[in-house]
């Protein structure tokens, strides 16, 4: 499928499309913590707040349709404001071709510019594609939350991962050398 994909910060005119993409991946039930997207007006308010603050909140678009997203939400507690929590997702037909890595590197670069020095995430233990991508960009496993997720009667462990943005190993991200 020939197509041009752009990676851009979220914009007002992309909010509905972002909401639809998030909802679609939530409804797959096997990847995310939510099983459907929050109500659109709640999301609009949240995203407008993020836009105003310059929070790293990127989307991948094809012909102005959101096909993926990656964001890092700063932790609000006063002792943890240097940290952010990363979330990512692509619509099914856009997976498995390197887009996740591009989106992630650009978002980590934005997180570094925003001033964050630590990015963390959790991922279900059986999500091998996501785990592989996270390791590739430098995340390290920091722990395991046993039976943290229960969906459709089945427990899943969550793997906790973290990345230090000012560490030597992250030079490419910190120096803005991301493609
Ligand atoms: C996770 C996600 C963002 C990854 O992005 P992507 O562009 O599809 O990533 P890719 O499949 O191109 O690459 C991921 C890596 O996993 C590898 N991989 C894919 N399937 C694999 C498997 N079954 N076993 C091991 N590695 C696998 C790929 O080879 C690639 O590694 P490489 O670049 O070293 O070859 C995307 O698949 C997605 O949106 N998934 C659904 C939502 C989701 O899981 N979100 C994260 C929740 S924590």
Coordinates of N, CA and C and ligand atoms in Angstrom, one line a residue:
X1 N 0.9 -1.2 0.0 CA 0.0 0.0 0.0 C 0.9 1.2 0.0
X2 N 0.9 2.0 -1.1 CA 1.7 3.2 -1.1 C 1.0 4.3 -0.4
X3 N 1.7 5.0 0.5 CA 1.1 6.1 1.3 C 2.1 7.0 1.9
X4 N 1.8 8.2 2.1 CA 2.7 9.1 2.9 C 2.1 9.2 4.3
X5 N 3.0 9.0 5.2 CA 2.7 9.1 6.6 C 3.4 10.3 7.2
X6 N 2.7 11.2 7.9 CA 3.3 12.3 8.6 C 3.3 12.0 10.0
X7 N 4.3 12.5 10.7 CA 4.3 12.5 12.2 C 4.3 13.9 12.7
X8 N 3.2 14.3 13.4 CA 3.0 15.7 13.8 C 2.4 15.8 15.2
X9 N 2.6 16.9 15.8 CA 2.0 17.1 17.1 C 0.5 17.1 16.9
X10 N -0.3 16.7 17.9 CA -1.7 16.6 17.8 C -2.2 18.1 17.6
X11 N -3.3 18.2 16.7 CA -3.9 19.5 16.4 C -5.4 19.3 16.7
X12 N -6.0 20.5 16.9 CA -7.5 20.6 17.1 C -8.3 19.8 16.0
X13 N -7.9 19.9 14.8 CA -8.7 19.3 13.7 C -8.4 17.8 13.6
X14 N -7.5 17.2 14.4 CA -7.2 15.8 14.4 C -7.7 15.1 15.6
X15 N -8.4 15.8 16.5 CA -8.8 15.2 17.8 C -9.9 14.1 17.5
X16 N -10.8 14.3 16.7 CA -11.9 13.3 16.5 C -11.3 12.0 15.9
X17 N -10.3 12.2 14.9 CA -9.7 11.1 14.3 C -8.8 10.4 15.3
X18 N -8.1 11.1 16.1 CA -7.3 10.5 17.2 C -8.2 9.6 18.1
X19 N -9.3 10.2 18.5 CA -10.2 9.5 19.4 C -10.7 8.2 18.7
X20 N -11.0 8.2 17.4 CA -11.4 7.0 16.7 C -10.3 6.0 16.7
X21 N -9.1 6.4 16.4 CA -8.0 5.4 16.4 C -7.7 4.8 17.8
X22 N -7.8 5.6 18.8 CA -7.6 5.1 20.2 C -8.7 4.1 20.5
X23 N -9.9 4.5 20.2 CA -11.0 3.6 20.4 C -10.9 2.3 19.8
X24 N -10.4 2.3 18.5 CA -10.3 1.0 17.7 C -9.3 0.1 18.4
X25 N -8.1 0.7 18.9 CA -7.1 -0.2 19.5 C -7.5 -0.6 20.9
X26 N -8.2 0.2 21.6 CA -8.8 -0.2 22.9 C -9.7 -1.4 22.7
X27 N -10.6 -1.3 21.7 CA -11.6 -2.4 21.5 C -11.0 -3.7 21.1
X28 N -9.7 -3.7 20.7 CA -9.0 -5.0 20.4 C -8.8 -5.8 21.7
X29 N -8.8 -5.1 22.8 CA -8.8 -5.7 24.2 C -7.5 -6.3 24.6
X30 N -6.5 -6.5 23.7 CA -5.3 -7.3 24.0 C -4.1 -6.4 24.3
X31 N -4.2 -5.1 24.1 CA -3.0 -4.3 24.2 C -3.1 -3.2 25.3
X32 N -4.2 -2.5 25.4 CA -4.2 -1.3 26.2 C -4.9 -1.5 27.6
X33 N -4.8 -0.5 28.4 CA -5.4 -0.6 29.8 C -6.9 -0.2 29.7
X34 N -7.3 0.6 28.7 CA -8.7 0.9 28.5 C -9.3 -0.1 27.5
X35 N -10.6 -0.3 27.6 CA -11.3 -1.2 26.6 C -12.1 -0.4 25.6
X36 N -12.2 0.9 25.9 CA -12.8 1.8 24.9 C -12.2 3.2 25.2
X37 N -12.3 4.1 24.2 CA -11.7 5.4 24.5 C -12.6 6.2 25.5
X38 N -12.0 7.1 26.2 CA -12.9 7.9 27.1 C -13.8 8.7 26.2
X39 N -14.9 9.3 26.8 CA -15.9 10.1 26.0 C -15.1 11.2 25.3
X40 N -15.6 11.5 24.1 CA -14.9 12.5 23.2 C -14.7 13.8 23.8
X41 N -15.7 14.3 24.6 CA -15.5 15.7 25.1 C -14.5 15.7 26.3
X42 N -14.4 14.6 27.0 CA -13.4 14.5 28.0 C -12.0 14.5 27.4
X43 N -11.9 13.7 26.3 CA -10.6 13.7 25.6 C -10.2 15.0 25.0
X44 N -11.2 15.7 24.4 CA -10.9 17.0 23.8 C -10.4 17.9 24.9
X45 N -11.0 17.9 26.0 CA -10.5 18.8 27.1 C -9.1 18.4 27.5
X46 N -8.8 17.1 27.7 CA -7.5 16.6 28.1 C -6.5 17.0 27.0
X47 N -6.8 16.8 25.7 CA -5.8 17.1 24.7 C -5.6 18.6 24.5
X48 N -6.6 19.4 24.7 CA -6.4 20.9 24.6 C -5.5 21.3 25.7
X49 N -5.6 20.7 26.9 CA -4.7 21.1 28.0 C -3.3 20.7 27.7
X50 N -3.1 19.5 27.1 CA -1.8 19.1 26.7 C -1.2 20.0 25.6
X51 N -2.0 20.4 24.6 CA -1.6 21.3 23.6 C -1.1 22.6 24.2
X52 N -1.8 23.1 25.1 CA -1.5 24.4 25.8 C -0.2 24.3 26.5
X53 N 0.1 23.1 27.1 CA 1.3 22.9 27.9 C 2.5 22.5 27.1
X54 N 2.2 22.0 25.9 CA 3.3 21.5 25.0 C 3.7 20.1 25.4
X55 N 2.9 19.4 26.0 CA 3.1 18.0 26.4 C 3.4 17.2 25.1
X56 N 4.4 16.3 25.1 CA 4.7 15.5 23.9 C 3.5 14.6 23.6
X57 N 2.8 14.9 22.5 CA 1.6 14.2 22.1 C 1.6 14.2 20.6
X58 N 2.2 13.2 20.0 CA 2.3 13.1 18.6 C 1.3 12.1 18.0
X59 N 1.0 12.4 16.7 CA 0.2 11.4 16.0 C 0.8 11.2 14.6
X60 N 0.5 10.0 14.1 CA 0.9 9.6 12.7 C -0.4 9.7 11.9
X61 N -0.3 10.5 10.7 CA -1.4 10.7 9.9 C -1.2 10.2 8.5
X62 N -2.3 9.8 7.9 CA -2.2 9.4 6.4 C -3.5 10.2 5.9
X63 N -3.2 11.1 5.0 CA -4.3 11.9 4.4 C -5.2 12.5 5.5
X64 N -4.5 13.1 6.5 CA -5.2 13.8 7.6 C -6.1 12.8 8.4
X65 N -5.9 11.5 8.3 CA -6.5 10.6 9.2 C -5.5 10.1 10.2
X66 N -5.8 10.1 11.5 CA -4.9 9.6 12.5 C -4.8 8.0 12.4
X67 N -3.6 7.5 12.2 CA -3.4 6.1 12.1 C -2.6 5.5 13.3
X68 N -2.1 6.5 14.1 CA -1.3 6.0 15.3 C -1.0 7.2 16.2
X69 N -0.6 7.0 17.4 CA -0.2 8.0 18.3 C 0.9 7.6 19.2
X70 N 1.6 8.5 19.8 CA 2.5 8.3 20.9 C 2.6 9.5 21.8
X71 N 2.4 9.3 23.0 CA 2.5 10.5 24.0 C 3.2 10.1 25.2
X72 N 3.7 11.2 25.9 CA 4.4 11.0 27.2 C 3.7 12.0 28.1
X73 N 3.0 11.5 29.1 CA 2.3 12.4 30.0 C 3.1 12.6 31.3
X74 N 3.5 13.8 31.6 CA 4.3 14.0 32.8 C 3.5 13.6 34.1
X75 N 4.2 13.0 35.0 CA 3.6 12.6 36.3 C 3.4 13.9 37.1
X76 N 2.3 14.0 37.8 CA 1.9 15.3 38.4 C 2.5 15.5 39.8
X77 N 2.9 14.4 40.5 CA 3.3 14.5 41.9 C 4.6 15.3 41.9
X78 N 4.7 16.2 42.9 CA 5.8 17.1 43.0 C 7.2 16.5 43.0
X79 N 7.3 15.3 43.4 CA 8.6 14.7 43.5 C 8.9 13.9 42.2
X80 N 8.0 13.8 41.3 CA 8.1 13.0 40.1 C 7.9 13.7 38.8
X81 N 8.0 15.0 38.8 CA 7.7 15.8 37.6 C 8.7 15.7 36.5
X82 N 9.8 15.1 36.8 CA 10.9 14.8 35.8 C 10.5 13.6 35.0
X83 N 9.5 12.8 35.4 CA 9.1 11.6 34.8 C 7.8 11.7 33.9
X84 N 7.7 10.9 32.9 CA 6.5 10.9 32.1 C 6.2 9.4 31.8
X85 N 4.9 9.2 31.5 CA 4.4 7.9 31.2 C 4.1 7.8 29.7
X86 N 4.7 6.8 29.0 CA 4.5 6.7 27.6 C 3.4 5.8 27.2
X87 N 2.6 6.2 26.2 CA 1.6 5.4 25.5 C 1.8 5.4 24.0
X88 N 1.5 4.3 23.4 CA 1.6 4.2 21.9 C 0.7 3.3 21.3
X89 N 0.2 3.5 20.1 CA -0.6 2.6 19.4 C -0.7 2.9 17.9
X90 N -0.9 1.9 17.1 CA -1.1 2.1 15.7 C -2.3 1.3 15.3
X91 N -3.1 1.7 14.3 CA -4.1 0.9 13.7 C -3.5 -0.3 13.1
X92 N -4.3 -1.4 13.1 CA -3.7 -2.7 12.7 C -3.0 -2.7 11.4
X93 N -3.6 -2.1 10.4 CA -2.9 -2.2 9.1 C -1.6 -1.4 9.0
X94 N -1.3 -0.6 10.0 CA -0.1 0.2 10.0 C 1.0 -0.4 10.8
X95 N 0.8 -1.6 11.4 CA 1.8 -2.2 12.3 C 2.8 -3.0 11.4
X96 N 4.0 -3.3 12.1 CA 4.9 -4.2 11.5 C 5.7 -3.7 10.3
X97 N 5.8 -2.4 10.2 CA 6.6 -1.8 9.1 C 7.5 -0.6 9.6
X98 N 7.8 -0.6 10.9 CA 8.8 0.4 11.3 C 8.2 1.7 11.8
X99 N 6.9 1.9 11.6 CA 6.3 3.2 11.9 C 6.3 3.4 13.4
X100 N 6.1 2.4 14.2 CA 6.2 2.5 15.7 C 7.5 3.1 16.2
X101 N 8.6 2.6 15.6 CA 9.9 3.1 16.0 C 10.1 4.6 15.7
X102 N 9.7 5.0 14.5 CA 9.8 6.4 14.1 C 9.0 7.3 15.0
X103 N 7.8 6.9 15.3 CA 6.9 7.6 16.1 C 7.4 7.7 17.5
X104 N 8.0 6.7 18.0 CA 8.5 6.6 19.3 C 9.7 7.5 19.5
X105 N 10.6 7.4 18.5 CA 11.9 8.2 18.6 C 11.5 9.7 18.6
X106 N 10.6 10.1 17.7 CA 10.2 11.5 17.7 C 9.6 12.0 19.0
X107 N 8.8 11.1 19.6 CA 8.1 11.5 20.8 C 9.1 11.5 22.0
X108 N 10.1 10.6 22.0 CA 11.1 10.7 23.0 C 12.0 12.0 22.9
X109 N 12.2 12.3 21.6 CA 12.9 13.6 21.4 C 12.1 14.8 22.0
X110 N 10.8 14.8 21.7 CA 9.9 15.8 22.3 C 9.9 15.8 23.8
X111 N 10.0 14.6 24.4 CA 9.9 14.5 25.8 C 11.2 15.1 26.4
X112 N 12.3 14.8 25.7 CA 13.6 15.4 26.2 C 13.6 16.9 26.1
X113 N 13.1 17.4 25.0 CA 13.0 18.9 24.8 C 12.0 19.5 25.8
X114 N 11.0 18.7 26.2 CA 10.0 19.2 27.2 C 10.7 19.3 28.6
X115 N 11.8 18.6 28.7 CA 12.5 18.7 30.0 C 12.5 17.4 30.9
X116 N 11.9 16.4 30.3 CA 11.8 15.1 31.1 C 13.1 14.4 31.1
X117 N 13.4 13.7 32.2 CA 14.7 12.9 32.2 C 14.4 11.5 32.4
X118 N 13.2 11.1 32.6 CA 12.8 9.7 32.8 C 11.5 9.4 32.1
X119 N 11.4 8.3 31.3 CA 10.1 7.9 30.7 C 9.9 6.5 31.1
X120 N 8.6 6.2 31.5 CA 8.3 4.9 32.0 C 7.0 4.4 31.3
X121 N 6.8 3.1 31.4 CA 5.6 2.5 30.7 C 5.4 1.1 31.3
X122 N 4.2 0.6 31.1 CA 3.9 -0.8 31.4 C 3.4 -1.4 30.1
X123 N 3.7 -2.7 30.0 CA 3.3 -3.5 28.8 C 2.9 -4.9 29.2
X124 N 1.9 -5.4 28.6 CA 1.5 -6.8 29.0 C 2.6 -7.7 28.5
X125 N 2.8 -8.8 29.4 CA 4.0 -9.6 29.2 C 4.0 -10.4 27.8
X126 N 2.8 -10.6 27.2 CA 2.7 -11.3 26.0 C 2.7 -10.4 24.7
X127 N 2.9 -9.1 24.9 CA 2.9 -8.2 23.8 C 4.3 -8.1 23.2
X128 N 4.8 -9.1 22.5 CA 6.2 -9.3 22.1 C 6.6 -8.1 21.2
X129 N 5.7 -7.7 20.3 CA 6.1 -6.6 19.4 C 6.4 -5.3 20.1
X130 N 5.6 -5.0 21.0 CA 5.8 -3.8 21.8 C 7.1 -3.9 22.7
X131 N 7.2 -5.1 23.3 CA 8.4 -5.3 24.2 C 9.7 -5.1 23.3
X132 N 9.7 -5.7 22.1 CA 10.9 -5.7 21.3 C 11.2 -4.2 20.9
X133 N 10.1 -3.5 20.5 CA 10.3 -2.1 20.1 C 10.9 -1.3 21.3
X134 N 10.3 -1.5 22.5 CA 10.8 -0.7 23.7 C 12.3 -1.0 23.9
X135 N 12.6 -2.3 23.9 CA 14.1 -2.6 24.1 C 14.9 -2.0 23.1
X136 N 14.5 -2.0 21.8 CA 15.3 -1.5 20.7 C 15.6 0.0 20.9
X137 N 14.7 0.8 21.4 CA 14.9 2.2 21.6 C 15.6 2.5 23.0
X138 N 15.9 1.5 23.8 CA 16.7 1.7 25.0 C 16.0 1.5 26.3
X139 N 14.7 1.1 26.3 CA 14.0 0.9 27.6 C 14.6 -0.4 28.2
X140 N 14.7 -0.3 29.6 CA 15.1 -1.5 30.3 C 14.0 -2.0 31.2
X141 N 13.9 -3.3 31.4 CA 12.9 -3.8 32.3 C 13.2 -3.5 33.8
X142 N 12.2 -2.9 34.5 CA 12.4 -2.5 35.9 C 11.6 -3.4 36.9
X143 N 10.7 -4.1 36.4 CA 9.9 -5.0 37.3 C 8.8 -5.6 36.6
X144 N 8.0 -6.4 37.4 CA 6.9 -7.1 36.8 C 5.7 -7.1 37.8
X145 N 4.6 -6.6 37.4 CA 3.4 -6.5 38.2 C 2.6 -7.8 37.9
X146 N 2.6 -8.7 38.8 CA 2.0 -10.0 38.5 C 0.4 -9.9 38.6
X147 N -0.2 -10.5 37.6 CA -1.7 -10.5 37.5 C -2.3 -9.0 37.6
X148 N -1.6 -8.1 37.0 CA -2.0 -6.7 37.1 C -3.2 -6.4 36.3
X149 N -3.4 -7.2 35.2 CA -4.5 -7.0 34.3 C -5.4 -8.2 34.3
X150 N -6.7 -8.0 34.2 CA -7.7 -9.1 34.1 C -8.7 -8.7 33.1
X151 N -8.6 -9.4 31.9 CA -9.5 -9.1 30.8 C -10.2 -10.4 30.4
X152 N -11.5 -10.4 30.3 CA -12.3 -11.6 29.8 C -11.9 -12.8 30.6
X153 N -11.7 -12.7 31.9 CA -11.4 -13.8 32.8 C -10.0 -14.3 32.8
X154 N -9.1 -13.6 32.1 CA -7.7 -14.1 32.0 C -6.8 -13.0 32.6
X155 N -5.9 -13.4 33.5 CA -4.9 -12.5 34.1 C -3.7 -12.3 33.2
X156 N -3.1 -11.1 33.2 CA -1.9 -10.9 32.5 C -0.9 -10.1 33.4
X157 N 0.3 -10.5 33.4 CA 1.3 -9.7 34.1 C 1.7 -8.4 33.3
X158 N 2.0 -7.4 34.0 CA 2.5 -6.2 33.3 C 4.0 -6.0 33.5
X159 N 4.8 -5.8 32.5 CA 6.2 -5.5 32.6 C 6.4 -4.0 32.7
X160 N 7.1 -3.6 33.8 CA 7.4 -2.2 33.9 C 8.8 -1.9 33.3
X161 N 8.8 -0.8 32.4 CA 10.1 -0.5 31.8 C 10.3 1.0 32.0
X162 N 11.6 1.3 31.9 CA 12.0 2.7 32.0 C 13.2 3.1 31.1
X163 N 13.3 4.4 30.8 CA 14.3 4.9 30.0 C 14.8 6.2 30.6
X164 N 16.1 6.4 30.7 CA 16.6 7.6 31.3 C 17.1 8.5 30.1
X165 N 16.5 9.6 29.9 CA 16.8 10.4 28.7 C 18.1 11.1 28.7
X166 N 18.7 11.3 29.8 CA 20.0 12.0 29.9 C 21.2 11.1 30.0
X167 N 20.9 9.7 29.9 CA 22.0 8.8 30.0 C 22.8 8.8 28.7
X168 N 24.0 8.4 28.8 CA 24.9 8.4 27.6 C 24.4 7.6 26.5
X169 N 23.8 6.5 26.8 CA 23.2 5.6 25.8 C 22.1 6.2 24.9
X170 N 21.6 7.4 25.4 CA 20.5 8.0 24.7 C 21.0 9.2 23.9
X171 N 22.2 9.2 23.5 CA 22.8 10.4 22.8 C 22.0 10.8 21.6
X172 N 21.6 9.8 20.8 CA 20.9 10.1 19.5 C 19.6 10.9 19.8
X173 N 18.9 10.5 20.8 CA 17.6 11.1 21.1 C 17.9 12.5 21.7
X174 N 18.9 12.6 22.6 CA 19.2 13.9 23.3 C 19.7 14.9 22.3
X175 N 20.5 14.5 21.3 CA 21.1 15.5 20.4 C 20.3 15.8 19.2
X176 N 19.1 15.3 19.2 CA 18.2 15.6 18.1 C 18.6 15.0 16.8
X177 N 19.2 13.8 16.9 CA 19.6 13.1 15.7 C 18.7 12.1 15.2
X178 N 17.5 12.2 15.7 CA 16.4 11.2 15.3 C 16.0 11.4 13.9
X179 N 15.9 10.4 13.0 CA 15.5 10.6 11.6 C 14.1 11.2 11.5
Ligands
LIG1 C1 3.5 -1.9 19.5 C2 3.5 -1.1 18.2 C3 3.5 0.4 18.5 C4 4.9 -1.5 17.5 O1 5.0 -0.7 16.3 P1 5.3 -1.4 14.9 O2 5.6 -0.3 13.9 O3 4.1 -2.3 14.6 O4 6.5 -2.2 15.3 P2 7.2 -3.3 14.4 O5 6.3 -4.5 14.3 O6 7.6 -2.7 13.1 O7 8.5 -3.5 15.2 C5 8.6 -4.0 16.4 C6 9.7 -5.0 16.6 O8 9.1 -6.3 17.0 C7 9.6 -7.3 16.2 N1 8.5 -8.3 16.2 C8 7.4 -8.3 15.6 N2 6.7 -9.4 15.9 C9 7.5 -10.1 16.7 C10 7.3 -11.4 17.4 N3 6.2 -12.1 17.2 N4 8.3 -11.8 18.2 C11 9.4 -11.0 18.4 N5 9.6 -9.9 17.8 C12 8.6 -9.4 17.0 C13 9.8 -6.7 14.9 O9 10.7 -7.5 14.1 C14 10.4 -5.4 15.3 O10 11.8 -5.5 15.7 P3 13.0 -5.1 14.7 O11 12.7 -3.7 14.3 O12 14.2 -5.4 15.5 O13 12.9 -6.1 13.5 C15 2.4 -1.5 17.3 O14 2.5 -2.9 16.8 C16 1.0 -1.4 17.9 O15 0.4 -0.3 17.8 N6 0.5 -2.4 18.5 C17 -0.9 -2.4 19.2 C18 -1.0 -1.4 20.3 C19 0.1 -1.7 21.4 O16 0.5 -2.8 21.6 N7 0.5 -0.6 22.0 C20 1.5 -0.7 23.1 C21 0.8 -1.1 24.4 S1 2.0 -1.1 25.7

